[in-house]
CSV table of C-alpha atoms in Angstrom, one decimal:
chain,number,residue,atom,x,y,z
A,1,MET,CA,-70.4,10.4,-28.6
A,2,LEU,CA,-70.6,14.2,-27.4
A,3,ILE,CA,-73.5,15.6,-29.2
A,4,THR,CA,-72.9,19.3,-28.7
A,5,ASP,CA,-75.5,22.3,-29.4
A,6,GLU,CA,-73.1,23.3,-32.2
A,7,ILE,CA,-73.7,20.0,-33.8
A,8,ARG,CA,-77.4,19.7,-33.0
A,9,ASN,CA,-78.1,23.0,-34.6
A,10,VAL,CA,-76.5,22.1,-38.0
A,11,GLN,CA,-79.0,21.8,-40.7
A,12,TRP,CA,-78.1,19.6,-43.8
A,13,TYR,CA,-78.2,22.8,-46.2
A,14,ASP,CA,-75.3,24.1,-43.9
A,15,LEU,CA,-73.1,21.4,-45.2
A,16,GLU,CA,-70.8,21.8,-48.0
A,17,GLY,CA,-72.9,20.2,-50.9
A,18,PRO,CA,-73.7,16.3,-51.4
A,19,LEU,CA,-71.1,13.7,-51.2
A,20,LEU,CA,-70.5,11.6,-54.3
A,21,SER,CA,-70.2,7.8,-54.2
A,22,GLU,CA,-66.2,7.8,-53.4
A,23,LYS,CA,-66.9,9.8,-50.3
A,24,MET,CA,-70.3,8.1,-49.3
A,25,LYS,CA,-68.7,4.9,-48.4
A,26,GLU,CA,-66.4,6.9,-45.9
A,27,TYR,CA,-69.5,8.8,-44.6
A,28,ASP,CA,-71.1,5.3,-44.0
A,29,GLU,CA,-68.4,3.9,-42.0
A,30,TYR,CA,-68.1,6.9,-39.7
A,31,PHE,CA,-71.8,7.0,-39.3
A,32,ALA,CA,-71.7,3.3,-38.5
A,33,LEU,CA,-69.1,4.0,-35.8
A,34,ALA,CA,-71.0,7.1,-34.4
A,35,ILE,CA,-74.1,5.0,-34.1
A,36,LEU,CA,-72.2,2.1,-32.2
A,37,ARG,CA,-70.3,4.5,-29.9
A,38,TYR,CA,-73.5,6.2,-29.1
A,39,CYS,CA,-75.4,3.0,-28.5
A,40,TYR,CA,-72.7,0.8,-27.3
A,41,PRO,CA,-70.1,3.1,-25.6
A,42,ASP,CA,-68.4,0.5,-23.6
A,43,LEU,CA,-67.9,-2.0,-26.4
A,44,TYR,CA,-66.9,0.3,-29.4
A,45,MET,CA,-64.8,3.2,-27.9
A,46,ASP,CA,-61.6,1.4,-29.2
A,47,TYR,CA,-62.7,0.7,-32.5
A,48,GLU,CA,-61.5,3.0,-35.4
A,49,LYS,CA,-62.1,3.3,-39.2
A,50,LEU,CA,-59.7,1.2,-41.3
A,51,ASP,CA,-59.9,-1.0,-44.2
A,52,GLY,CA,-60.7,-4.7,-44.7
A,53,PRO,CA,-62.8,-4.8,-42.5
A,54,ASP,CA,-64.1,-1.2,-42.2
A,55,LEU,CA,-64.1,-0.9,-38.5
A,56,GLN,CA,-61.4,-2.5,-36.1
A,57,ASN,CA,-60.7,-2.6,-32.7
A,58,LYS,CA,-57.0,-1.8,-31.7
A,59,ASN,CA,-55.8,-5.3,-30.9
A,60,GLY,CA,-56.8,-6.3,-34.6
A,61,LYS,CA,-58.7,-9.2,-33.6
A,62,HIS,CA,-62.6,-7.8,-33.9
A,63,GLY,CA,-64.0,-6.3,-36.9
A,64,VAL,CA,-67.3,-4.7,-38.2
A,65,GLU,CA,-68.0,-4.8,-41.8
A,66,VAL,CA,-70.2,-1.8,-43.0
A,67,THR,CA,-72.4,-1.8,-46.0
A,68,LEU,CA,-75.4,0.4,-47.3
A,69,ALA,CA,-78.6,-1.6,-48.2
A,70,THR,CA,-80.1,0.2,-51.4
A,71,SER,CA,-81.7,-0.9,-54.4
A,72,GLU,CA,-80.2,-0.2,-58.1
A,73,VAL,CA,-82.8,2.5,-58.5
A,74,LEU,CA,-82.3,4.4,-55.2
A,75,ALA,CA,-78.7,4.2,-55.7
A,76,SER,CA,-79.1,5.7,-59.3
A,77,VAL,CA,-81.4,8.4,-57.9
A,78,GLU,CA,-79.2,9.5,-55.1
A,79,GLY,CA,-76.2,9.5,-57.5
A,80,ASN,CA,-78.1,11.7,-59.9
A,81,TYR,CA,-79.5,14.0,-57.3
A,82,ALA,CA,-75.7,14.6,-55.9
A,83,LYS,CA,-74.8,15.5,-59.4
A,84,TYR,CA,-78.1,17.9,-59.8
A,85,GLN,CA,-77.2,19.7,-56.6
A,86,LEU,CA,-73.7,20.3,-57.8
A,87,SER,CA,-74.3,21.3,-61.5
A,88,ALA,CA,-74.4,24.9,-62.3
A,89,ASP,CA,-75.5,24.0,-66.0
A,90,THR,CA,-79.4,24.5,-66.4
A,91,ALA,CA,-79.7,22.1,-69.2
A,92,GLN,CA,-77.7,19.5,-67.3
A,93,LYS,CA,-79.9,20.2,-64.3
A,94,GLU,CA,-83.1,19.5,-66.3
A,95,LYS,CA,-81.5,16.4,-67.9
A,96,LEU,CA,-80.8,15.0,-64.4
A,97,ARG,CA,-84.3,16.0,-63.0
A,98,SER,CA,-85.8,14.2,-65.8
A,99,LYS,CA,-83.9,10.9,-64.9
A,100,ILE,CA,-84.8,11.1,-61.5
A,101,GLU,CA,-88.5,11.6,-62.1
A,102,LYS,CA,-88.9,8.7,-64.4
A,103,THR,CA,-88.1,6.4,-61.5
A,104,GLY,CA,-91.0,7.8,-59.5
A,105,ALA,CA,-88.9,10.1,-57.4
A,106,CYS,CA,-89.2,13.9,-57.2
A,107,ILE,CA,-87.3,16.9,-56.7
A,108,ASP,CA,-89.2,19.5,-54.4
A,109,PRO,CA,-88.2,22.7,-52.4
A,110,LEU,CA,-87.5,20.5,-49.3
A,111,GLY,CA,-85.2,18.0,-51.2
A,112,LEU,CA,-85.7,14.7,-52.9
A,113,SER,CA,-88.8,12.4,-52.4
A,114,TYR,CA,-88.0,8.9,-53.0
A,115,PRO,CA,-89.9,6.5,-55.2
A,116,VAL,CA,-92.2,4.0,-53.4
A,117,GLU,CA,-91.0,0.5,-52.8
A,118,ASP,CA,-92.7,-2.5,-51.0
A,119,SER,CA,-91.9,-4.5,-48.0
A,120,GLN,CA,-90.9,-7.5,-50.5
A,121,GLN,CA,-88.6,-5.1,-52.3
A,122,ASP,CA,-87.0,-4.2,-49.0
A,123,GLU,CA,-86.4,-7.6,-47.8
A,124,GLU,CA,-84.8,-8.6,-51.2
A,125,ILE,CA,-82.4,-5.4,-50.8
A,126,ILE,CA,-81.4,-6.7,-47.1
A,127,ARG,CA,-81.0,-10.2,-48.2
A,128,SER,CA,-78.8,-9.1,-51.3
A,129,VAL,CA,-76.2,-7.3,-49.1
A,130,ILE,CA,-76.1,-9.9,-46.6
A,131,GLN,CA,-75.3,-12.6,-49.3
A,132,LYS,CA,-72.5,-10.2,-50.9
A,133,LYS,CA,-70.9,-9.6,-47.4
A,134,LEU,CA,-70.8,-13.4,-46.5
A,135,SER,CA,-68.4,-13.7,-49.4
A,136,LYS,CA,-65.9,-11.6,-47.6
A,137,LEU,CA,-65.8,-13.6,-44.2
A,138,ASN,CA,-63.0,-16.3,-45.1
A,139,SER,CA,-60.6,-13.6,-46.2
A,140,TYR,CA,-61.1,-11.9,-42.9
A,141,ARG,CA,-60.5,-15.2,-41.0
A,142,GLU,CA,-57.3,-15.6,-42.8
A,143,LYS,CA,-56.3,-12.1,-41.7
A,144,GLY,CA,-56.7,-13.3,-37.9
A,145,PHE,CA,-60.0,-11.7,-37.1
A,146,GLU,CA,-61.6,-13.9,-34.4
A,147,LYS,CA,-64.9,-11.7,-34.3
A,148,MET,CA,-66.6,-10.3,-37.1
A,149,GLU,CA,-70.1,-8.2,-37.1
A,150,LEU,CA,-72.0,-6.6,-40.0
A,151,PHE,CA,-73.5,-3.2,-39.8
A,152,ILE,CA,-76.4,-2.3,-42.6
A,153,ARG,CA,-77.3,1.1,-43.0
A,154,PHE,CA,-80.7,1.2,-45.0
A,155,SER,CA,-80.9,4.0,-47.4
A,156,GLY,CA,-84.3,5.8,-46.8
A,157,ILE,CA,-87.1,4.5,-44.6
A,158,PRO,CA,-87.7,0.8,-44.8
A,159,CYS,CA,-91.5,-0.6,-45.2
A,160,ILE,CA,-92.3,-2.0,-41.5
A,161,LEU,CA,-91.5,-5.5,-41.5
A,162,SER,CA,-92.3,-7.9,-38.4
A,163,GLU,CA,-89.6,-8.7,-35.8
A,164,ALA,CA,-89.8,-12.3,-37.1
A,165,SER,CA,-89.0,-11.1,-40.7
A,166,TYR,CA,-86.1,-9.2,-39.5
A,167,ILE,CA,-84.8,-12.2,-37.5
A,168,ASP,CA,-85.1,-14.5,-40.4
A,169,LEU,CA,-83.2,-12.2,-42.4
A,170,PHE,CA,-80.4,-11.6,-40.1
A,171,ALA,CA,-80.0,-15.3,-39.3
A,172,GLU,CA,-79.0,-15.7,-42.9
A,173,ALA,CA,-75.7,-13.8,-42.2
A,174,LYS,CA,-74.2,-16.9,-40.3
A,175,GLY,CA,-70.5,-16.4,-39.7
A,176,TYR,CA,-71.2,-12.7,-38.5
A,177,GLU,CA,-71.5,-12.8,-34.8
A,178,THR,CA,-73.7,-9.8,-34.5
A,179,ILE,CA,-76.1,-8.1,-37.3
A,180,TYR,CA,-76.6,-4.4,-36.9
A,181,PHE,CA,-79.2,-2.7,-38.8
A,182,THR,CA,-80.2,0.9,-38.7
A,183,ALA,CA,-82.6,3.2,-40.3
A,184,PRO,CA,-83.9,6.7,-39.0
A,185,SER,CA,-84.4,6.6,-35.3
A,186,CYS,CA,-83.4,2.9,-34.6
A,187,LEU,CA,-80.8,0.5,-34.5
A,188,MET,CA,-81.6,-3.3,-34.5
A,189,SER,CA,-79.3,-6.0,-33.4
A,190,TYR,CA,-79.2,-9.7,-33.8
A,191,LEU,CA,-76.8,-11.9,-32.0
A,192,HIS,CA,-76.4,-15.3,-33.4
A,193,SER,CA,-74.9,-17.0,-30.3
A,194,ASP,CA,-78.1,-16.9,-28.3
A,195,LYS,CA,-80.6,-15.8,-31.2
A,196,LYS,CA,-81.3,-12.5,-29.3
A,197,PHE,CA,-83.0,-9.7,-31.2
A,198,GLU,CA,-83.0,-6.0,-29.8
A,199,CYS,CA,-84.4,-2.7,-31.3
A,200,LYS,CA,-82.9,0.4,-29.7
A,201,SER,CA,-84.8,3.7,-30.2
A,202,ILE,CA,-82.7,6.8,-31.0
A,203,PRO,CA,-84.4,10.1,-30.8
A,204,ARG,CA,-84.4,11.6,-34.3
A,205,GLU,CA,-82.4,14.8,-33.4
A,206,ASP,CA,-79.7,12.4,-32.0
A,207,TYR,CA,-79.8,10.3,-35.1
A,208,ASP,CA,-79.4,13.5,-37.2
A,209,ALA,CA,-76.8,14.8,-35.2
A,210,LEU,CA,-74.7,11.6,-35.5
A,211,GLY,CA,-75.1,12.0,-39.3
A,212,VAL,CA,-73.6,15.5,-39.0
A,213,ILE,CA,-70.8,14.2,-37.0
A,214,ALA,CA,-69.9,11.7,-39.6
A,215,ARG,CA,-70.2,14.4,-42.3
A,216,PHE,CA,-68.0,16.6,-40.3
A,217,THR,CA,-65.4,14.0,-40.0
A,218,VAL,CA,-65.4,13.2,-43.8
A,219,ASP,CA,-65.1,17.0,-44.4
A,220,ARG,CA,-62.0,17.0,-42.0
A,221,LYS,CA,-63.7,19.7,-39.8
A,222,ILE,CA,-63.2,17.2,-36.8
A,223,ASN,CA,-61.3,14.2,-36.5
A,224,ILE,CA,-61.6,10.8,-34.7
A,225,ASP,CA,-59.5,12.1,-31.6
A,226,SER,CA,-61.6,15.1,-31.0
A,227,PRO,CA,-63.9,15.2,-27.7
A,228,ILE,CA,-67.0,14.6,-29.9
A,229,TRP,CA,-65.7,11.2,-30.7
A,230,THR,CA,-64.2,10.2,-27.4
A,231,GLU,CA,-66.4,11.6,-24.8
A,232,TYR,CA,-70.0,10.3,-24.1
A,233,GLY,CA,-73.1,12.3,-23.3
A,234,LYS,CA,-74.8,15.6,-24.5
A,235,GLN,CA,-73.5,19.2,-24.0
C-alpha cells in the first residue's frame, strides 16, 4: 500500500457522511485487503475483492473470508448513529439519540462514545463470528478453494485479553489455515499448521490511513488498480 500525504491528511469529517450497512460490508472487505497488503505485500498483492469468498487470489484457489466482530448492541448503536448523522429532521435525530443513549453509548462533540463491555463479552463476540464462518467452509471447498483464511475486524477497541486467550479462540476456527484479527493499531495472526501466533503493530496514523483508502475505494474516488493499492511504501 502506498500511503500518500494526501491520504494521511484526510480527517473522518472530510468524508461524505457515514456508511449504511450495505456499504459497510464493502468497506470491511477493502479494509481487510488494505491491512493484508500493508502487512504482507508479498502474499496479498494478487488478491482482489470478489464474492464468496470475499477476497480471492487470481488463480481462484486461495480465499479470505472477511467478517466484522460486533455485538447486537454495538451494531444497533452504529446503525442508529449513521442514521442520526444523515438525518436533517430534528425530532428524528432526538429519537435516535435517545435510542443510542439507552444502551450506555453517548454522542458528544467528538463523535460517538461506545457502551462499556467486558472481556467475557468480547470473547463471546469473537467466538460467535468464528462459529458462523465455519459453516461456510464446505461450500468453498466445493468451489475448488484449496486454502481458506479468515479475517476478523473488531468493532471498537477490545478489552485486553491474554495471548493464550486469543490462541484458544483462534484455534476454534479449524479449517481456516490462518486467522487474522485486527483492532486499532494491530494485526494478530494465528497459523493452524504450526500453532504460530503473531501480533504486528501498525502505527495508528497508518491504521487510520488504510481506513481512508478503503473508504475512498467504496466511494469510487480511487480504484483497486491505482498506485495507492498497487505500490508499496510511504510518500
